[in-house]
Amino acid sequence: MTIVTGTGPRLLQAFDGHPWDIEAYLRVGGYEAWRKCVTESNHEEIVNEIKRSGLRGRGGAGFPTGIKWDKVLNHRMKERYFVCNAGEHEPGTFKDRYLVKHYPHQLLEGCLIAAHTIRAKASFIYLNHEYKEERENLQKAIEQARARGLLGKNVLTTGLDLDIELFSGQGSYVAGEETAMLESMQGRPAMPRQKPPFYPTDFGLYGKPTLVNNVETLCNIPPILRNGAGWFAQVGTDKCPGTMLFSLSGAVNRPGIYEMPMGMPLRRLIEDFGGGVPGGRHVKAVFPGGPSFSMVTADQLDLPMDFDSLKKAGTGLGSAGVIVVDDATCMVAKTLQFSSFFRVESCGQCPPCRMGTINLETLVSKIEQGEGTQKDLDSLLQLCGFVKGTGYCTLVTGAAVLVQSAVRLFRHEFEEHIALKRCPYQPAPAGVGVH
Ligand SMILES: Cc1cc2nc3c(=O)[nH]c(=O)nc-3n(C[C@H](O)[C@H](O)[C@H](O)COP(=O)(O)O)c2cc1C
């Protein structure tokens, strides 16, 4: 389900027809921006317009897109590459899947503009290997665009050759981290590189400058260039203009993808669009940016949903995977669920992450099963302090932040498990707690 807020459709423009139908996309102004880029605009002009729009990457870090494009376009090395990151593997995030499936032409147009602007030698879309229908739609869109002379050899009879290749991803969470993704595209294990110095804009695919952008970031490019940077910045906040696609899941009546301007309150998403918590229950906690960022509690639902406001509140927006937890949920069990995810998904390259994620899961599991002690709780927090900020990517930091925020906000639940020697949310076995 998709709902666009009062400002009218911006990223998710409605069109009449199948998602892969190029005619339907052309009717709403599709490929106009691409046509203009190839025939009229120069590369610097395109980058400047993206800079003026204030667009920030939607893949998690919120890095200014125009600055990234500028770095690659003006790199002294002339062999460059472009990769669209459609790896998407984080629990609670499914907006890129929606975009690839329903807006393949818009994504393709964004990719063509990005690849052309930085003068890429070759261009790829790195797609989650489980996204079968999405891949088919994208493939159909590529074929239709090729038949129309919009990509391939001699684009729009300008002499430009530009193709986009689909690359089937490795299907792991870490493989979505940009340097791990580039490693895997070169046939190596999907393990992140050390940064600095190996940022993709300097040392990307085959060691050459590479532009990596998220699916949603790229889908924003055609409407920005078609309508102008000023139009884009009409909604959102000064430092986070535009809208964002929120993947809303967990304890809500209407989970789905919702497009909202940046800076709207979390409450609006959960109550107005998500229809509130089902079964007469209440919000207990929310992950506003997926399991790698601190949770917030029911008294924080007026928080504005944008990169800066959430950072200021001690959490983060990430890729806007909003997970709602209700008051019937055991927070130790919820923490365990995501701790297990991090343990499974650690690529094992960095020792603090390899061992840290195993030990975090073990200690949380011990407490959840009623076998934990106060010493285990102390060790758990100590371990979070040791591993946070280590590793070549942020996976282990996310795993530690999850546990720290759970203990900070729901310490009493951890202590109750220890005191009762069982999970209070599970029915007590016969005899336990009876004196
Ligand atoms: C563990 C991990 C997984 C990630 N997975 C994704 C992903 O699936 N898709 C994505 O676009 N970015 C992902 N990122 C962020 C990318 O490394 C990168 O910042 C992003 O693709 C850049 O695009 P943007 O500037 O358009 O946001 C991940 C980062 C980490 C640390």
Short mmCIF file of C-alpha atoms and ligand atoms in Angstrom, two decimals:
data_model
loop_
_atom_site.label_atom_id
_atom_site.label_comp_id
_atom_site.label_asym_id
_atom_site.label_seq_id
_atom_site.Cartn_x
_atom_site.Cartn_y
_atom_site.Cartn_z
CA MET A 1 0.00 0.00 0.00
CA THR A 2 1.25 3.47 -0.80
CA ILE A 3 0.00 6.81 0.39
CA VAL A 4 1.43 10.16 -0.54
CA THR A 5 0.93 13.03 1.90
CA GLY A 6 -0.92 16.29 1.24
CA THR A 7 1.83 17.79 -0.91
CA GLY A 8 0.85 15.53 -3.81
CA PRO A 9 2.94 12.84 -5.46
CA ARG A 10 6.57 13.81 -5.86
CA LEU A 11 8.74 10.72 -6.15
CA LEU A 12 5.94 8.22 -6.66
CA GLN A 13 4.17 9.96 -9.49
CA ALA A 14 1.03 8.04 -10.48
CA PHE A 15 0.83 6.78 -14.04
CA ASP A 16 -1.68 4.79 -15.95
CA GLY A 17 -0.38 1.43 -17.16
CA HIS A 18 2.01 -1.39 -16.31
CA PRO A 19 5.17 -0.33 -14.46
CA TRP A 20 7.38 -1.52 -17.30
CA ASP A 21 5.25 0.14 -19.96
CA ILE A 22 7.41 2.85 -21.47
CA GLU A 23 4.40 4.54 -23.11
CA ALA A 24 2.81 5.13 -19.69
CA TYR A 25 6.08 6.56 -18.35
CA LEU A 26 6.56 8.81 -21.38
CA ARG A 27 3.03 10.20 -20.92
CA VAL A 28 3.99 11.61 -17.49
CA GLY A 29 7.19 13.24 -18.73
CA GLY A 30 9.40 10.18 -18.47
CA TYR A 31 12.86 10.37 -20.14
CA GLU A 32 12.44 14.14 -20.73
CA ALA A 33 15.23 14.84 -18.25
CA TRP A 34 17.42 12.20 -19.91
CA ARG A 35 16.78 13.61 -23.35
CA LYS A 36 17.75 17.08 -22.11
CA CYS A 37 20.89 15.79 -20.39
CA VAL A 38 22.11 14.10 -23.57
CA THR A 39 21.19 16.79 -26.03
CA GLU A 40 21.47 20.12 -24.17
CA SER A 41 22.99 20.16 -20.68
CA ASN A 42 26.64 19.87 -19.86
CA HIS A 43 27.90 17.61 -17.09
CA GLU A 44 28.76 20.40 -14.65
CA GLU A 45 25.30 21.92 -15.06
CA ILE A 46 23.65 18.64 -14.13
CA VAL A 47 25.84 18.23 -11.04
CA ASN A 48 25.15 21.83 -9.98
CA GLU A 49 21.40 21.34 -10.26
CA ILE A 50 21.60 18.20 -8.08
CA LYS A 51 23.75 20.13 -5.60
CA ARG A 52 21.24 22.99 -5.54
CA SER A 53 18.39 20.56 -4.84
CA GLY A 54 20.11 19.49 -1.61
CA LEU A 55 19.30 15.82 -2.32
CA ARG A 56 20.95 13.50 0.20
CA GLY A 57 21.55 9.78 -0.36
CA ARG A 58 18.66 7.53 0.64
CA GLY A 59 20.82 4.41 1.17
CA GLY A 60 21.46 5.14 4.85
CA ALA A 61 24.23 7.67 5.29
CA GLY A 62 22.42 10.75 3.95
CA PHE A 63 25.52 11.98 2.10
CA PRO A 64 24.89 14.93 -0.29
CA THR A 65 24.41 13.40 -3.74
CA GLY A 66 25.67 16.38 -5.77
CA ILE A 67 28.96 16.46 -3.86
CA LYS A 68 29.49 12.76 -4.52
CA TRP A 69 28.80 13.18 -8.25
CA ASP A 70 31.17 16.17 -8.37
CA LYS A 71 33.98 14.14 -6.77
CA VAL A 72 33.72 11.42 -9.41
CA LEU A 73 33.14 13.75 -12.37
CA ASN A 74 36.20 15.83 -11.49
CA HIS A 75 38.45 12.93 -10.50
CA ARG A 76 41.86 12.99 -12.17
CA MET A 77 41.44 9.34 -13.25
CA LYS A 78 39.34 9.18 -16.38
CA GLU A 79 38.24 5.55 -16.11
CA ARG A 80 35.13 5.65 -13.90
CA TYR A 81 32.24 3.33 -13.10
CA PHE A 82 28.68 3.68 -11.94
CA VAL A 83 26.78 1.23 -9.73
CA CYS A 84 23.20 1.49 -8.52
CA ASN A 85 22.92 -0.22 -5.14
CA ALA A 86 19.75 -2.32 -5.07
CA GLY A 87 21.16 -4.87 -2.61
CA GLU A 88 18.54 -4.08 0.09
CA HIS A 89 18.76 -6.73 2.79
CA GLU A 90 18.03 -4.92 6.05
CA PRO A 91 15.11 -6.17 8.15
CA GLY A 92 12.19 -3.75 7.84
CA THR A 93 13.41 -2.00 4.68
CA PHE A 94 11.60 -2.80 1.44
CA LYS A 95 11.22 0.53 -0.38
CA ASP A 96 13.86 -0.16 -3.04
CA ARG A 97 12.09 -3.39 -3.93
CA TYR A 98 8.90 -1.39 -4.42
CA LEU A 99 10.66 1.15 -6.62
CA VAL A 100 12.37 -1.45 -8.82
CA LYS A 101 9.11 -3.33 -9.23
CA HIS A 102 6.76 -0.41 -9.85
CA TYR A 103 9.06 2.34 -11.16
CA PRO A 104 11.71 0.57 -13.25
CA HIS A 105 11.78 3.27 -15.93
CA GLN A 106 12.23 6.06 -13.38
CA LEU A 107 15.12 4.15 -11.84
CA LEU A 108 16.60 3.46 -15.25
CA GLU A 109 16.35 7.13 -16.21
CA GLY A 110 18.11 8.09 -12.95
CA CYS A 111 20.84 5.54 -13.65
CA LEU A 112 21.36 6.75 -17.22
CA ILE A 113 21.67 10.36 -16.06
CA ALA A 114 24.10 9.45 -13.26
CA ALA A 115 26.26 7.23 -15.48
CA HIS A 116 26.37 9.77 -18.29
CA THR A 117 27.08 12.71 -15.95
CA ILE A 118 30.19 11.13 -14.43
CA ARG A 119 31.24 9.72 -17.85
CA ALA A 120 31.14 6.12 -16.68
CA LYS A 121 33.01 3.54 -18.71
CA ALA A 122 30.51 0.86 -17.60
CA SER A 123 27.37 0.95 -15.50
CA PHE A 124 25.59 -1.63 -13.37
CA ILE A 125 22.54 -2.19 -11.21
CA TYR A 126 23.47 -4.47 -8.33
CA LEU A 127 20.16 -6.20 -7.58
CA ASN A 128 19.19 -8.35 -4.60
CA HIS A 129 19.14 -11.86 -6.07
CA GLU A 130 15.78 -12.63 -4.45
CA TYR A 131 14.02 -9.86 -6.35
CA LYS A 132 12.75 -12.02 -9.24
CA GLU A 133 9.67 -10.12 -10.41
CA GLU A 134 11.50 -6.85 -9.89
CA ARG A 135 14.33 -8.11 -12.10
CA GLU A 136 11.86 -9.08 -14.83
CA ASN A 137 10.25 -5.63 -14.77
CA LEU A 138 13.62 -3.95 -14.90
CA GLN A 139 14.75 -6.19 -17.75
CA LYS A 140 11.59 -5.36 -19.71
CA ALA A 141 12.13 -1.65 -19.06
CA ILE A 142 15.73 -1.88 -20.32
CA GLU A 143 14.59 -3.64 -23.50
CA GLN A 144 11.88 -1.04 -24.15
CA ALA A 145 14.27 1.85 -23.57
CA ARG A 146 16.77 0.21 -25.90
CA ALA A 147 14.13 -0.22 -28.61
CA ARG A 148 13.39 3.51 -28.29
CA GLY A 149 17.05 4.44 -28.70
CA LEU A 150 17.25 5.73 -25.11
CA LEU A 151 20.13 3.45 -24.21
CA GLY A 152 22.63 1.23 -25.98
CA LYS A 153 24.57 2.33 -29.04
CA ASN A 154 24.21 5.86 -30.37
CA VAL A 155 21.72 7.08 -27.74
CA LEU A 156 19.14 9.43 -29.31
CA THR A 157 21.42 9.60 -32.38
CA THR A 158 23.94 11.70 -30.46
CA GLY A 159 26.83 9.27 -30.91
CA LEU A 160 26.78 8.41 -27.17
CA ASP A 161 27.04 4.72 -26.24
CA LEU A 162 25.64 3.86 -22.81
CA ASP A 163 24.42 0.54 -21.49
CA ILE A 164 23.26 -0.61 -18.06
CA GLU A 165 23.99 -4.16 -16.95
CA LEU A 166 22.07 -6.05 -14.26
CA PHE A 167 24.27 -7.76 -11.69
CA SER A 168 22.73 -10.39 -9.42
CA GLY A 169 23.76 -9.63 -5.84
CA GLN A 170 25.15 -12.05 -3.27
CA GLY A 171 22.13 -11.88 -1.00
CA SER A 172 23.77 -10.88 2.25
CA TYR A 173 23.29 -7.76 4.36
CA VAL A 174 26.96 -6.81 4.28
CA ALA A 175 27.00 -7.16 0.48
CA GLY A 176 24.86 -3.98 0.43
CA GLU A 177 27.70 -2.02 2.03
CA GLU A 178 29.16 -0.27 -0.98
CA THR A 179 32.77 -1.48 -0.78
CA ALA A 180 31.68 -5.08 -0.02
CA MET A 181 29.34 -4.84 -3.00
CA LEU A 182 32.19 -3.71 -5.26
CA GLU A 183 34.42 -6.52 -3.97
CA SER A 184 31.72 -9.09 -4.76
CA MET A 185 31.24 -7.63 -8.22
CA GLN A 186 34.89 -8.44 -8.87
CA GLY A 187 34.36 -12.08 -7.92
CA ARG A 188 35.72 -11.77 -4.40
CA PRO A 189 33.96 -12.40 -1.07
CA ALA A 190 31.52 -9.62 -0.14
CA MET A 191 33.69 -8.09 2.57
CA PRO A 192 33.96 -4.34 3.22
CA ARG A 193 37.20 -2.48 2.53
CA GLN A 194 38.92 -0.23 5.04
CA LYS A 195 37.70 3.38 4.83
CA PRO A 196 39.62 5.61 4.69
CA PRO A 197 41.35 5.23 2.27
CA PHE A 198 39.16 3.00 0.09
CA TYR A 199 36.10 5.18 -0.52
CA PRO A 200 34.45 4.20 -3.82
CA THR A 201 34.69 7.76 -5.17
CA ASP A 202 38.49 7.27 -5.18
CA PHE A 203 39.00 3.52 -5.16
CA GLY A 204 35.91 1.72 -6.42
CA LEU A 205 35.32 -0.95 -9.01
CA TYR A 206 38.69 -2.26 -10.33
CA GLY A 207 40.33 0.36 -8.09
CA LYS A 208 38.86 3.20 -10.17
CA PRO A 209 36.62 6.10 -9.08
CA THR A 210 33.08 4.78 -8.83
CA LEU A 211 29.76 6.44 -8.18
CA VAL A 212 27.52 4.30 -5.97
CA ASN A 213 23.99 5.47 -5.33
CA ASN A 214 20.92 3.95 -3.77
CA VAL A 215 17.79 3.13 -5.81
CA GLU A 216 15.65 5.82 -4.16
CA THR A 217 18.38 8.45 -4.55
CA LEU A 218 18.46 7.72 -8.28
CA CYS A 219 14.67 7.70 -8.65
CA ASN A 220 14.73 11.28 -7.33
CA ILE A 221 17.02 12.48 -10.14
CA PRO A 222 14.56 12.61 -13.11
CA PRO A 223 11.88 14.63 -11.25
CA ILE A 224 14.51 17.03 -9.88
CA LEU A 225 15.93 17.73 -13.33
CA ARG A 226 12.48 17.89 -14.92
CA ASN A 227 10.94 20.24 -12.34
CA GLY A 228 14.02 22.02 -11.02
CA ALA A 229 15.94 22.01 -7.76
CA GLY A 230 13.58 24.63 -6.28
CA TRP A 231 10.58 22.36 -6.79
CA PHE A 232 12.35 19.53 -4.96
CA ALA A 233 13.20 21.74 -2.00
CA GLN A 234 9.63 23.01 -1.60
CA VAL A 235 8.98 20.20 0.87
CA GLY A 236 11.10 18.73 3.62
CA THR A 237 13.48 20.64 5.88
CA ASP A 238 16.22 23.14 4.94
CA LYS A 239 18.99 20.59 5.39
CA CYS A 240 16.95 17.54 4.32
CA PRO A 241 14.79 18.63 1.40
CA GLY A 242 12.37 16.42 -0.48
CA THR A 243 10.40 13.40 0.54
CA MET A 244 11.46 9.97 1.76
CA LEU A 245 9.92 6.57 1.30
CA PHE A 246 9.25 5.02 4.69
CA SER A 247 8.96 1.26 4.93
CA LEU A 248 6.55 0.82 7.83
CA SER A 249 6.29 -2.59 9.49
CA GLY A 250 5.71 -4.32 12.82
CA ALA A 251 2.77 -3.56 15.08
CA VAL A 252 0.65 -1.34 12.82
CA ASN A 253 -2.70 -1.90 11.17
CA ARG A 254 -1.50 -0.88 7.72
CA PRO A 255 2.13 -1.76 7.09
CA GLY A 256 3.45 -0.51 3.76
CA ILE A 257 5.48 2.08 1.90
CA TYR A 258 4.57 5.70 2.57
CA GLU A 259 6.04 8.78 0.94
CA MET A 260 6.26 11.70 3.37
CA PRO A 261 8.18 14.96 3.27
CA MET A 262 11.32 14.88 5.38
CA GLY A 263 10.75 16.26 8.87
CA MET A 264 7.19 15.02 9.37
CA PRO A 265 6.49 13.62 12.85
CA LEU A 266 6.85 9.90 13.43
CA ARG A 267 3.33 9.92 14.90
CA ARG A 268 1.86 10.91 11.52
CA LEU A 269 3.41 7.86 9.91
CA ILE A 270 2.31 5.41 12.60
CA GLU A 271 -1.12 6.77 13.42
CA ASP A 272 -2.40 8.46 10.26
CA PHE A 273 -0.85 6.26 7.59
CA GLY A 274 -0.18 3.05 9.51
CA GLY A 275 -3.59 3.19 11.22
CA GLY A 276 -2.11 2.83 14.70
CA VAL A 277 -1.33 -0.29 16.68
CA PRO A 278 -3.76 -3.22 16.27
CA GLY A 279 -5.71 -5.06 18.95
CA GLY A 280 -6.15 -2.09 21.31
CA ARG A 281 -2.45 -2.28 22.21
CA HIS A 282 -0.04 0.66 22.38
CA VAL A 283 3.35 1.65 21.02
CA LYS A 284 6.12 0.48 23.30
CA ALA A 285 9.13 1.28 21.12
CA VAL A 286 9.98 2.19 17.55
CA PHE A 287 13.09 1.60 15.48
CA PRO A 288 12.94 4.79 13.39
CA GLY A 289 15.83 3.75 11.13
CA GLY A 290 16.01 -0.04 11.27
CA PRO A 291 17.65 -2.23 13.92
CA SER A 292 21.10 -0.55 13.67
CA PHE A 293 19.94 2.68 15.31
CA SER A 294 18.68 3.35 18.83
CA MET A 295 15.02 2.76 19.51
CA VAL A 296 12.73 5.56 20.62
CA THR A 297 9.80 5.22 23.04
CA ALA A 298 6.11 6.11 22.92
CA ASP A 299 6.74 9.58 24.39
CA GLN A 300 8.97 10.46 21.41
CA LEU A 301 6.43 10.07 18.61
CA ASP A 302 6.57 13.77 17.79
CA LEU A 303 10.17 13.46 16.61
CA PRO A 304 10.65 14.87 13.09
CA MET A 305 11.70 12.15 10.66
CA ASP A 306 14.81 13.45 8.92
CA PHE A 307 18.53 12.68 9.11
CA ASP A 308 19.49 15.62 11.33
CA SER A 309 16.59 15.61 13.79
CA LEU A 310 16.96 11.90 14.48
CA LYS A 311 20.72 12.21 14.86
CA LYS A 312 20.19 15.03 17.35
CA ALA A 313 17.80 12.76 19.26
CA GLY A 314 20.56 10.13 19.53
CA THR A 315 19.27 7.79 16.84
CA GLY A 316 19.21 7.80 13.03
CA LEU A 317 17.04 7.62 9.93
CA GLY A 318 19.17 5.09 8.01
CA SER A 319 17.16 3.92 5.02
CA ALA A 320 13.88 4.72 6.84
CA GLY A 321 12.87 1.19 7.76
CA VAL A 322 10.46 2.04 10.60
CA ILE A 323 9.64 -0.94 12.85
CA VAL A 324 6.91 -0.51 15.47
CA VAL A 325 6.93 -2.65 18.62
CA ASP A 326 3.79 -2.94 20.78
CA ASP A 327 3.40 -3.25 24.54
CA ALA A 328 2.73 -7.00 24.36
CA THR A 329 6.31 -7.57 23.17
CA CYS A 330 9.23 -8.73 25.29
CA MET A 331 12.07 -6.31 24.58
CA VAL A 332 14.70 -8.90 25.44
CA ALA A 333 13.21 -11.27 22.84
CA LYS A 334 13.03 -8.42 20.31
CA THR A 335 16.68 -7.56 20.99
CA LEU A 336 17.60 -11.21 20.59
CA GLN A 337 15.81 -11.41 17.25
CA PHE A 338 17.98 -8.62 15.78
CA SER A 339 21.15 -9.70 17.62
CA SER A 340 20.78 -13.05 15.86
CA PHE A 341 20.39 -11.25 12.54
CA PHE A 342 23.67 -9.37 13.09
CA ARG A 343 25.48 -12.54 14.12
CA VAL A 344 24.28 -14.39 11.00
CA GLU A 345 25.07 -11.46 8.72
CA SER A 346 28.55 -10.62 10.03
CA CYS A 347 30.95 -11.46 7.20
CA GLY A 348 33.53 -12.48 9.81
CA GLN A 349 36.36 -10.41 8.35
CA CYS A 350 36.99 -8.17 11.39
CA PRO A 351 37.61 -10.07 14.65
CA PRO A 352 35.66 -7.63 16.90
CA CYS A 353 32.61 -8.07 14.68
CA ARG A 354 33.00 -11.83 14.23
CA MET A 355 33.39 -12.49 17.96
CA GLY A 356 31.38 -9.51 19.16
CA THR A 357 28.18 -10.41 17.33
CA ILE A 358 28.43 -14.04 18.56
CA ASN A 359 28.95 -12.98 22.18
CA LEU A 360 26.24 -10.31 22.09
CA GLU A 361 23.73 -12.86 20.84
CA THR A 362 24.87 -15.47 23.39
CA LEU A 363 24.49 -13.12 26.35
CA VAL A 364 21.10 -11.74 25.24
CA SER A 365 19.89 -15.28 24.59
CA LYS A 366 21.05 -16.40 28.05
CA ILE A 367 19.06 -13.60 29.68
CA GLU A 368 15.98 -14.23 27.53
CA GLN A 369 16.03 -17.91 28.49
CA GLY A 370 16.16 -17.08 32.19
CA GLU A 371 19.72 -18.29 32.61
CA GLY A 372 21.37 -14.87 32.81
CA THR A 373 22.91 -13.17 35.83
CA GLN A 374 23.54 -9.54 36.75
CA LYS A 375 27.15 -10.18 35.77
CA ASP A 376 25.99 -11.18 32.28
CA LEU A 377 24.12 -7.90 31.96
CA ASP A 378 27.25 -5.98 33.01
CA SER A 379 29.37 -7.99 30.55
CA LEU A 380 26.84 -7.31 27.80
CA LEU A 381 27.18 -3.55 28.23
CA GLN A 382 30.95 -3.79 28.58
CA LEU A 383 31.13 -5.76 25.34
CA CYS A 384 29.03 -3.13 23.54
CA GLY A 385 31.58 -0.52 24.61
CA PHE A 386 34.48 -2.66 23.33
CA VAL A 387 33.12 -3.40 19.86
CA LYS A 388 31.33 -0.15 19.03
CA GLY A 389 33.14 1.81 16.33
CA THR A 390 35.39 -1.09 15.33
CA GLY A 391 35.26 -3.00 12.05
CA TYR A 392 35.55 -1.93 8.42
CA CYS A 393 31.81 -1.28 8.23
CA THR A 394 29.14 -0.29 10.73
CA LEU A 395 27.58 -3.73 11.24
CA VAL A 396 29.03 -4.42 14.67
CA THR A 397 28.39 -0.84 15.77
CA GLY A 398 24.74 -1.34 14.83
CA ALA A 399 24.66 -4.59 16.80
CA ALA A 400 26.06 -2.81 19.87
CA VAL A 401 23.79 0.24 19.54
CA LEU A 402 20.76 -2.07 19.40
CA VAL A 403 21.69 -3.73 22.70
CA GLN A 404 22.72 -0.48 24.39
CA SER A 405 19.46 1.21 23.51
CA ALA A 406 17.40 -1.82 24.62
CA VAL A 407 19.16 -1.90 28.01
CA ARG A 408 19.02 1.88 28.43
CA LEU A 409 15.29 2.07 27.72
CA PHE A 410 14.11 -1.30 29.07
CA ARG A 411 16.65 -2.26 31.71
CA HIS A 412 13.87 -3.29 34.06
CA GLU A 413 12.84 -6.02 31.60
CA PHE A 414 16.36 -7.44 31.43
CA GLU A 415 16.54 -7.38 35.25
CA GLU A 416 13.11 -8.99 35.54
CA HIS A 417 14.29 -11.91 33.36
CA ILE A 418 17.31 -12.30 35.65
CA ALA A 419 15.27 -12.10 38.87
CA LEU A 420 12.47 -14.42 37.71
CA LYS A 421 14.86 -16.77 35.89
CA ARG A 422 12.45 -16.84 32.96
CA CYS A 423 10.90 -14.58 30.35
CA PRO A 424 7.96 -12.82 32.01
CA TYR A 425 6.20 -12.66 28.65
CA GLN A 426 6.13 -16.46 28.39
CA PRO A 427 3.65 -18.43 30.52
CA ALA A 428 5.41 -19.65 33.66
CA PRO A 429 6.06 -23.40 33.70
CA ALA A 430 4.14 -25.29 36.41
CA GLY A 431 5.65 -24.71 39.85
CA VAL A 432 7.79 -21.70 38.92
CA GLY A 433 6.98 -18.59 40.94
CA VAL A 434 4.60 -20.54 43.26
CA HIS A 435 5.57 -20.51 46.93
C1 LIG B 1 25.98 -3.23 6.45
C2 LIG B 1 25.54 -2.23 5.43
C3 LIG B 1 24.58 -2.56 4.47
C4 LIG B 1 24.16 -1.63 3.52
N1 LIG B 1 23.21 -2.00 2.61
C5 LIG B 1 22.81 -1.08 1.67
C6 LIG B 1 21.84 -1.45 0.68
O1 LIG B 1 21.32 -2.57 0.66
N2 LIG B 1 21.48 -0.50 -0.23
C7 LIG B 1 22.03 0.77 -0.24
O2 LIG B 1 21.71 1.58 -1.10
N3 LIG B 1 22.95 1.13 0.68
C8 LIG B 1 23.35 0.23 1.61
N4 LIG B 1 24.32 0.60 2.52
C9 LIG B 1 24.91 1.94 2.37
C10 LIG B 1 25.95 1.93 1.24
O3 LIG B 1 27.21 1.53 1.77
C11 LIG B 1 26.11 3.30 0.57
O4 LIG B 1 26.29 4.27 1.57
C12 LIG B 1 24.93 3.70 -0.32
O5 LIG B 1 24.63 2.72 -1.27
C13 LIG B 1 25.28 5.00 -1.04
O6 LIG B 1 24.18 5.48 -1.77
P1 LIG B 1 23.50 6.90 -1.47
O7 LIG B 1 24.60 7.91 -1.37
O8 LIG B 1 22.62 7.12 -2.64
O9 LIG B 1 22.76 6.75 -0.17
C14 LIG B 1 24.73 -0.32 3.50
C15 LIG B 1 25.70 0.02 4.46
C16 LIG B 1 26.08 -0.91 5.42
C17 LIG B 1 27.11 -0.51 6.43
#
